[in-house]
GROMACS .gro file of C-alpha atoms in nm:
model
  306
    1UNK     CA    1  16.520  10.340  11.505
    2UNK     CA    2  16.522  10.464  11.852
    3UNK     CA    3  16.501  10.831  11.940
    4UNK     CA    4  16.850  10.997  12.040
    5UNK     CA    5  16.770  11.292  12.279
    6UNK     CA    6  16.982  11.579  12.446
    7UNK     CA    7  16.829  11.822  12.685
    8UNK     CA    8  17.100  12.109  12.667
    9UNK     CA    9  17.329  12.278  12.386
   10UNK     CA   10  17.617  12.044  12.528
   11UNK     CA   11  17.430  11.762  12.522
   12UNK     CA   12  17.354  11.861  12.153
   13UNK     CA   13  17.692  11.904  12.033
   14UNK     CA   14  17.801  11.535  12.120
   15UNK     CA   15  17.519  11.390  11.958
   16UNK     CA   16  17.538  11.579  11.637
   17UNK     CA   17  17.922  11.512  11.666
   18UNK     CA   18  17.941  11.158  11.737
   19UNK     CA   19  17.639  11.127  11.438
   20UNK     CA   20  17.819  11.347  11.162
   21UNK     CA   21  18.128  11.480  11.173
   22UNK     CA   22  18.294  11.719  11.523
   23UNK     CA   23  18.076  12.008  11.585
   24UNK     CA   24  18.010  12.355  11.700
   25UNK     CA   25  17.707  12.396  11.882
   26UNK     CA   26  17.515  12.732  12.024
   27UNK     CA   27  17.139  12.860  12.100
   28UNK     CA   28  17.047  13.139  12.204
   29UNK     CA   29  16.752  12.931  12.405
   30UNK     CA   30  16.872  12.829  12.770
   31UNK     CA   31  16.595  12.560  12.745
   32UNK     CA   32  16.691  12.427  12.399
   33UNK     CA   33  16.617  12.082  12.297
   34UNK     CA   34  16.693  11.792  12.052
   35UNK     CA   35  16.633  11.500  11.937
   36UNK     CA   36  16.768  11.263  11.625
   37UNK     CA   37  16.660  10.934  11.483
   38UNK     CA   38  16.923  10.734  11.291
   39UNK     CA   39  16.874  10.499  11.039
   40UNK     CA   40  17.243  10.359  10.901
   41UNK     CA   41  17.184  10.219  10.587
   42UNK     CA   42  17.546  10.079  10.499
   43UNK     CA   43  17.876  10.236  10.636
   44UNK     CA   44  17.913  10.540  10.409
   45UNK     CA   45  17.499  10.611  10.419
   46UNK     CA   46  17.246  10.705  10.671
   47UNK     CA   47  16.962  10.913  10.716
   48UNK     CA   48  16.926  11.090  11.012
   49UNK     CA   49  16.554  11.294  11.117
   50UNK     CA   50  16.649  11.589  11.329
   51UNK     CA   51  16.419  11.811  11.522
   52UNK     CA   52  16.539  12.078  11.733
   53UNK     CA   53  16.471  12.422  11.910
   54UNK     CA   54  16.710  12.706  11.749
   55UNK     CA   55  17.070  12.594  11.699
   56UNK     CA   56  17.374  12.784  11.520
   57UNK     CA   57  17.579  12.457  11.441
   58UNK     CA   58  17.950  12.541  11.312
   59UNK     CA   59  18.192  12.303  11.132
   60UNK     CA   60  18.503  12.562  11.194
   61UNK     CA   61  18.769  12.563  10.943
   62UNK     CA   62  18.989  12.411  11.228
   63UNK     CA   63  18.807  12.135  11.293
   64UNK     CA   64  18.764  12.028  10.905
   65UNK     CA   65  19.138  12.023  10.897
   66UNK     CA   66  19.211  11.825  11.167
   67UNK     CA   67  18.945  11.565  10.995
   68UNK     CA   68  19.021  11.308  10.768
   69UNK     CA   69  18.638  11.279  10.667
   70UNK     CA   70  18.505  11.295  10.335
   71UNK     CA   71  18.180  11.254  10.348
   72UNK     CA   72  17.865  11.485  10.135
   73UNK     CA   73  17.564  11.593  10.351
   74UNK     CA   74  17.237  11.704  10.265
   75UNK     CA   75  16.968  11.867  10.438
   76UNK     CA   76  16.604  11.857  10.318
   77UNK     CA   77  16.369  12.121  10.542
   78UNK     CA   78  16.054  11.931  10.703
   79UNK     CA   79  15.953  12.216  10.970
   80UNK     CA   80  16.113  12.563  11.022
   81UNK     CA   81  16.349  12.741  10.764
   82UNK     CA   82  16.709  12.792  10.791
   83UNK     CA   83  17.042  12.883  10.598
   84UNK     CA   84  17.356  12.691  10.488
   85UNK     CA   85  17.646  12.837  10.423
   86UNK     CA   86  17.954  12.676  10.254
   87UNK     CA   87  18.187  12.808  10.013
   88UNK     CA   88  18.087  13.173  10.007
   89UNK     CA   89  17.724  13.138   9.950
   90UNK     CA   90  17.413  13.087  10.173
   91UNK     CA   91  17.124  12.892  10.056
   92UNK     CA   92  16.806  12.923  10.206
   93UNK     CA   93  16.583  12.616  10.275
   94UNK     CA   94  16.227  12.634  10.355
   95UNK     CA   95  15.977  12.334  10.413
   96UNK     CA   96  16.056  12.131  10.118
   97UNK     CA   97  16.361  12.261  10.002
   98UNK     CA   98  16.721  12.089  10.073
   99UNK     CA   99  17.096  12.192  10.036
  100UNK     CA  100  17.445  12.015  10.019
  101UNK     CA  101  17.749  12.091  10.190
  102UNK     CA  102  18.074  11.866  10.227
  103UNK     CA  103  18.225  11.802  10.574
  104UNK     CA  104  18.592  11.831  10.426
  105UNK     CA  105  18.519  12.173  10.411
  106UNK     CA  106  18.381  12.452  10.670
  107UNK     CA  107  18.019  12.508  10.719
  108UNK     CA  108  17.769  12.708  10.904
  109UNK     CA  109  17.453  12.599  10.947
  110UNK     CA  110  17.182  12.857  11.077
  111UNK     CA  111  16.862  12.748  11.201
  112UNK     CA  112  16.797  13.006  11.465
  113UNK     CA  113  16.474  12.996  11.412
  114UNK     CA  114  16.234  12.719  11.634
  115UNK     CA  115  16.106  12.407  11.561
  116UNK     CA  116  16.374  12.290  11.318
  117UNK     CA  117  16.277  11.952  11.120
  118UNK     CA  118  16.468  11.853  10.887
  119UNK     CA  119  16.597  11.499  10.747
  120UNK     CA  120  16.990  11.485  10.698
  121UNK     CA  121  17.171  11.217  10.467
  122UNK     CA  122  17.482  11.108  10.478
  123UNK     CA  123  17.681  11.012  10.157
  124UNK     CA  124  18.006  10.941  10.090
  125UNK     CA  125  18.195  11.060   9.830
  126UNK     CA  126  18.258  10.793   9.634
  127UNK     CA  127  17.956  10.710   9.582
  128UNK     CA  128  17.776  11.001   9.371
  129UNK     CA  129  17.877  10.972   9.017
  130UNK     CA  130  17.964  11.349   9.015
  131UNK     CA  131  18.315  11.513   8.928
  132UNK     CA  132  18.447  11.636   9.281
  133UNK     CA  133  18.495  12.008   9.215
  134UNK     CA  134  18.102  11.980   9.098
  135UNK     CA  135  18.050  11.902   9.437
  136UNK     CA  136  18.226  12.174   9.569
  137UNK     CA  137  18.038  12.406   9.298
  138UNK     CA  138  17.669  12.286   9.396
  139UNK     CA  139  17.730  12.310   9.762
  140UNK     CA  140  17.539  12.607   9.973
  141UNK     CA  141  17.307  12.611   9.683
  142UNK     CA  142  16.908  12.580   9.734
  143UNK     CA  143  16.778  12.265   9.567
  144UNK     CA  144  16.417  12.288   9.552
  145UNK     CA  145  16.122  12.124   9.372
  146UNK     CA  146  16.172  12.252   9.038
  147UNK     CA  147  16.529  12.066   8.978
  148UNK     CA  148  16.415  11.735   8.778
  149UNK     CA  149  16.377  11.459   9.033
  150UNK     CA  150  16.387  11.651   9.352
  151UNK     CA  151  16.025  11.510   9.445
  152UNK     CA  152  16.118  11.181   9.384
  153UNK     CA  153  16.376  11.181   9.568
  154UNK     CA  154  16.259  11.392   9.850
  155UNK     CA  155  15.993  11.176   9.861
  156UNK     CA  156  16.225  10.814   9.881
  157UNK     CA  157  16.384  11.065  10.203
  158UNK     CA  158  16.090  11.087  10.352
  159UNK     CA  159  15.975  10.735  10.326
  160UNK     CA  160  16.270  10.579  10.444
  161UNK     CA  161  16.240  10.783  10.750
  162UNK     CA  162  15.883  10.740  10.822
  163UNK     CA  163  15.969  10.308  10.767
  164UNK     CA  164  16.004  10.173  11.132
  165UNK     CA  165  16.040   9.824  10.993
  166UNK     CA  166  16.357   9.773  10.704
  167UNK     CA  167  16.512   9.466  10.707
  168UNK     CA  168  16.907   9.451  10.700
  169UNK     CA  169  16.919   9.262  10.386
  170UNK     CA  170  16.766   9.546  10.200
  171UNK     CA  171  16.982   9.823  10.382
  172UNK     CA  172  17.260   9.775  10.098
  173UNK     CA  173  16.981   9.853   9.840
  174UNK     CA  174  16.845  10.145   9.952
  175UNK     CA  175  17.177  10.301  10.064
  176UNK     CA  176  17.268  10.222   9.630
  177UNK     CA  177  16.888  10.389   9.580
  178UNK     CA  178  16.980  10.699   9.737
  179UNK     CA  179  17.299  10.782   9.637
  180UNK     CA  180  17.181  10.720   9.242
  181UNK     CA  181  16.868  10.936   9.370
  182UNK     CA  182  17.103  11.217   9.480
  183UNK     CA  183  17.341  11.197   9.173
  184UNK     CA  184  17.035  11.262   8.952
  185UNK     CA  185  16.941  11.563   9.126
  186UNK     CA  186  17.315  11.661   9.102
  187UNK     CA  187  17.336  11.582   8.748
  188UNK     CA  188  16.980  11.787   8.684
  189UNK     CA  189  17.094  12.091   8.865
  190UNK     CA  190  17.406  12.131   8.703
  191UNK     CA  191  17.242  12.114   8.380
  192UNK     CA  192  16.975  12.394   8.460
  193UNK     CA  193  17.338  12.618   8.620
  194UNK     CA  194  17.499  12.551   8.263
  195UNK     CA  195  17.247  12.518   7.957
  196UNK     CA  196  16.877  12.482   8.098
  197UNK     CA  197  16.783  12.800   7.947
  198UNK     CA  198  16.735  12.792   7.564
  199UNK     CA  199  16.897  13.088   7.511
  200UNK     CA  200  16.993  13.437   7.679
  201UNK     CA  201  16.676  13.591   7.603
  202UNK     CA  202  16.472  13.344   7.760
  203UNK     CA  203  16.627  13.362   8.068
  204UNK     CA  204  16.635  13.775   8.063
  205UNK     CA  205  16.238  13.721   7.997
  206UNK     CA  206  16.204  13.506   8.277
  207UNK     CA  207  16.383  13.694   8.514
  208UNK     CA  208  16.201  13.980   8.411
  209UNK     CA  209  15.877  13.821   8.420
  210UNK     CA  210  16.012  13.699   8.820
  211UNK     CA  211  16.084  14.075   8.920
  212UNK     CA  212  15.764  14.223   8.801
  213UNK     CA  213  15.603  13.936   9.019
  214UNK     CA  214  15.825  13.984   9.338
  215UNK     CA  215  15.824  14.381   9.324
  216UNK     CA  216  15.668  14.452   9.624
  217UNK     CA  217  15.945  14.239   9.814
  218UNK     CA  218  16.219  14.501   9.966
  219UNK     CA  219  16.463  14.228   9.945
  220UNK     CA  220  16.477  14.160   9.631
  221UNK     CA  221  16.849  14.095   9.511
  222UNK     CA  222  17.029  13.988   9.221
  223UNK     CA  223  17.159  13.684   9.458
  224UNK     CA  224  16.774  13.595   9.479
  225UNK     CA  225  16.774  13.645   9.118
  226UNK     CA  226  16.997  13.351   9.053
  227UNK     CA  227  16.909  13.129   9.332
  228UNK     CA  228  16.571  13.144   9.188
  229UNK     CA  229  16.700  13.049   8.837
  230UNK     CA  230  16.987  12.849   8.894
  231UNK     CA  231  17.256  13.036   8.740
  232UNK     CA  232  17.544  13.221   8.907
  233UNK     CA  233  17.498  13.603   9.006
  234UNK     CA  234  17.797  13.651   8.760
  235UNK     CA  235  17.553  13.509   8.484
  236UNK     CA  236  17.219  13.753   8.597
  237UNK     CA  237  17.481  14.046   8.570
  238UNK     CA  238  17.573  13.977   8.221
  239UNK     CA  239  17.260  13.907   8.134
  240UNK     CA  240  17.166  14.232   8.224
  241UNK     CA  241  17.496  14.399   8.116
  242UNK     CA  242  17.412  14.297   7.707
  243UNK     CA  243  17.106  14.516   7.713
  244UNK     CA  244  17.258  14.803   7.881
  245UNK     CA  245  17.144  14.773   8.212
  246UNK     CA  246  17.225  14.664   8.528
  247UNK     CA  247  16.994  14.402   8.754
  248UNK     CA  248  16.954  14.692   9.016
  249UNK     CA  249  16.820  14.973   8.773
  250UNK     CA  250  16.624  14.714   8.605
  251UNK     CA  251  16.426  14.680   8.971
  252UNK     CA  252  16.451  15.056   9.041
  253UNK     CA  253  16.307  15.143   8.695
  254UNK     CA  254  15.982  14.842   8.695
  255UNK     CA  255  15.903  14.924   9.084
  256UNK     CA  256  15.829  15.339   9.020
  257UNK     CA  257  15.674  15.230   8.729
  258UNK     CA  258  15.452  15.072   8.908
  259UNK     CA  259  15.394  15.309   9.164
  260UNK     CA  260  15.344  15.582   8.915
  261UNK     CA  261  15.050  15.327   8.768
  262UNK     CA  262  14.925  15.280   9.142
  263UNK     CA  263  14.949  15.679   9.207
  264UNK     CA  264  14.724  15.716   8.865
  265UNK     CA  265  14.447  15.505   9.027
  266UNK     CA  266  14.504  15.588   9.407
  267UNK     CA  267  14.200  15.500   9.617
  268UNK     CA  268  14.055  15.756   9.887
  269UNK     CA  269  14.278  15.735  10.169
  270UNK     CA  270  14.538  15.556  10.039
  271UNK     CA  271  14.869  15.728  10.143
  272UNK     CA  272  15.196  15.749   9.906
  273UNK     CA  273  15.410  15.590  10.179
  274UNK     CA  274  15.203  15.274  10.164
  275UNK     CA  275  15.253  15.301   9.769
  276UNK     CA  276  15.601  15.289   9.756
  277UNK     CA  277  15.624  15.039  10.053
  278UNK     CA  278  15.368  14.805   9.781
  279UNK     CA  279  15.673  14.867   9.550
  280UNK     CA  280  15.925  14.769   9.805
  281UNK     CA  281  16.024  15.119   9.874
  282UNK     CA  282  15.967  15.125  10.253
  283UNK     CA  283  16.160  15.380  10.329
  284UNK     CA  284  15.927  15.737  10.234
  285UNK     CA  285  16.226  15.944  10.186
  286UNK     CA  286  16.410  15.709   9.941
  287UNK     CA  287  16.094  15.641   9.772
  288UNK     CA  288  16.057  16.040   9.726
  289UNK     CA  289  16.392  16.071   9.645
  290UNK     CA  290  16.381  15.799   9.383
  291UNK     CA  291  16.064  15.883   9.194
  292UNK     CA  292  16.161  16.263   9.170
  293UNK     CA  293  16.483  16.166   8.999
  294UNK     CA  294  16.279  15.956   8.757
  295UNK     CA  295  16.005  16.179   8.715
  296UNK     CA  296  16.062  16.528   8.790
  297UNK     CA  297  15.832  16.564   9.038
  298UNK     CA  298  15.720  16.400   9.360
  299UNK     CA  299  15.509  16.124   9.447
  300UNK     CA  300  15.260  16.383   9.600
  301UNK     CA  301  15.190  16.584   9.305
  302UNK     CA  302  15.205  16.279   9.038
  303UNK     CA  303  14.993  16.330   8.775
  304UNK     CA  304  14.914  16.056   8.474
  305UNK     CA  305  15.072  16.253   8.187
  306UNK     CA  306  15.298  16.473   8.409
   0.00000   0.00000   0.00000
């Protein structure tokens, strides 16, 4: 498996076109470079290990029309993070972490950020045993280590590229072995984004209990909501909707909670402004704004049974 490298953006682009399907390539770094190491396993699978500085690689709606490929792609993170986009939705993969996308469709893949690693596989179609338009549905979706078999076969990814030494008799075989690996990841994550929660109040618990943990983060949405639990945003927001709430005043209520708590107990010195920010209220005017509406009085002149 001999090293493929490219020592501009143009260079790049007809690589990563000639490997996958035609291409879009742009960095914002004038002294970006690339490399990729192939491994073809049969004619409709191969592996490819990519590392690269920071790339904004485009498959333009133009370009997927004037293809005739079919072929499923998936990206596992090794280094770096990045974000897929297919479909209307962006998933986010970290070290560890891996999306799908199809090529008969446009894509964006952002990994602006440097010192991109990541392993790519190439699968076609025909041979996941998975209902097309379940494709289409689990594309631009995180897949990460809690989806049944995702180690296992992250792990059969990462051997296979770290093996300098397969034989071509046993290509056939482990092409088979990683498109039956994929499909049961498929399978399993489609079964947590329909049923995997025993029942509604479970999964309001859980994403409760998930909230309360990730309080402090200012980006907290009801997109990370269901990425996090593998349901659709549609699903968090009727959730929500049977108690009488909505996701947002759920997160608005439990974070000044919480700051009232931390205003309580204050230590010297400790300003409101860094209070609400704890909360993931950065912003001291909103976070006034906020907890007088709740409270009838300001942050500054909380008191525990006010």
């Amino acid at each position: 498996m001999a090293a493929i490298y490219a020592s501009d953006i143009a260079g790049w682009q007809d690589i990563s076109s000639s490997h996958f399907v035609p291409l879009r390539c742009a960095s914002p770094d004038a002294t970006f470079r690339g490399s990729l190491v192939p491994l073809r396993l049969a004619e409709d699978v191969s592996l490819c290990r990519v590392s690269t500085g920071p790339v904004l690689v485009e498959r333009t709606d133009r370009l997927a029309q004037r293809s005739d490929n079919d072929d499923v792609l998936l990206s596992l993170q090794l280094a770096s993070s990045g974000t897929v986009r297919q479909h209307g939705r962006a998933a986010q993969i970290n070290p560890g972490c891996a999306t799908l996308y199809e090529t008969n469709r446009p894509y964006v893949l952002d990994h602006l950020q440097a010192g991109q690693e990541l392993l790519v596989l190439r699968v076609g179609r025909d041979r996941l045993g998975v209902r097309g338009r379940l494709i289409s549905e689990l594309c631009g979706r995180t897949l990460d280590g809690r989806i049944p078999g995702m180690a296992a076969f992250s792990g059969y990814l990462r051997g296979l590229a770290e093996d300098t030494g397969i034989d071509d008799f046993v290509r056939p075989d482990m092409a088979r072995a990683g498109a039956e690996l994929l499909t049961m990841v498929l399978r399993s994550f489609s079964g947590l984004e329909s049923n995997g929660w025993d029942s509604d109040a479970a999964l309001l618990a859980a994403m409760r209990s998930y909230i309360k943990d990730h309080l402090g983060n200012p980006a907290l949405t009801v997109e990370m909501l269901a990425r996090e639990h593998h349901v659709s945003v549609r699903k968090v927001h009727s959730i929500f909707s049977d108690i009488g709430q909505t996701p947002a005043a759920v997160v608005r209520g439990l974070r000044l909670s919480r700051a009232a708590s931390m205003l309580t107990s204050r230590a010297p010195g400790q300003t409101v402004a860094s209070i609400g920010a704890a909360c993931g209220i950065p912003d001291p005017t909103t976070f006034n704004r906020a907890f007088l509406r709740e409270f009838g009085c300001p942050p500054s002149k909380w008191q525990p049974h006010a």
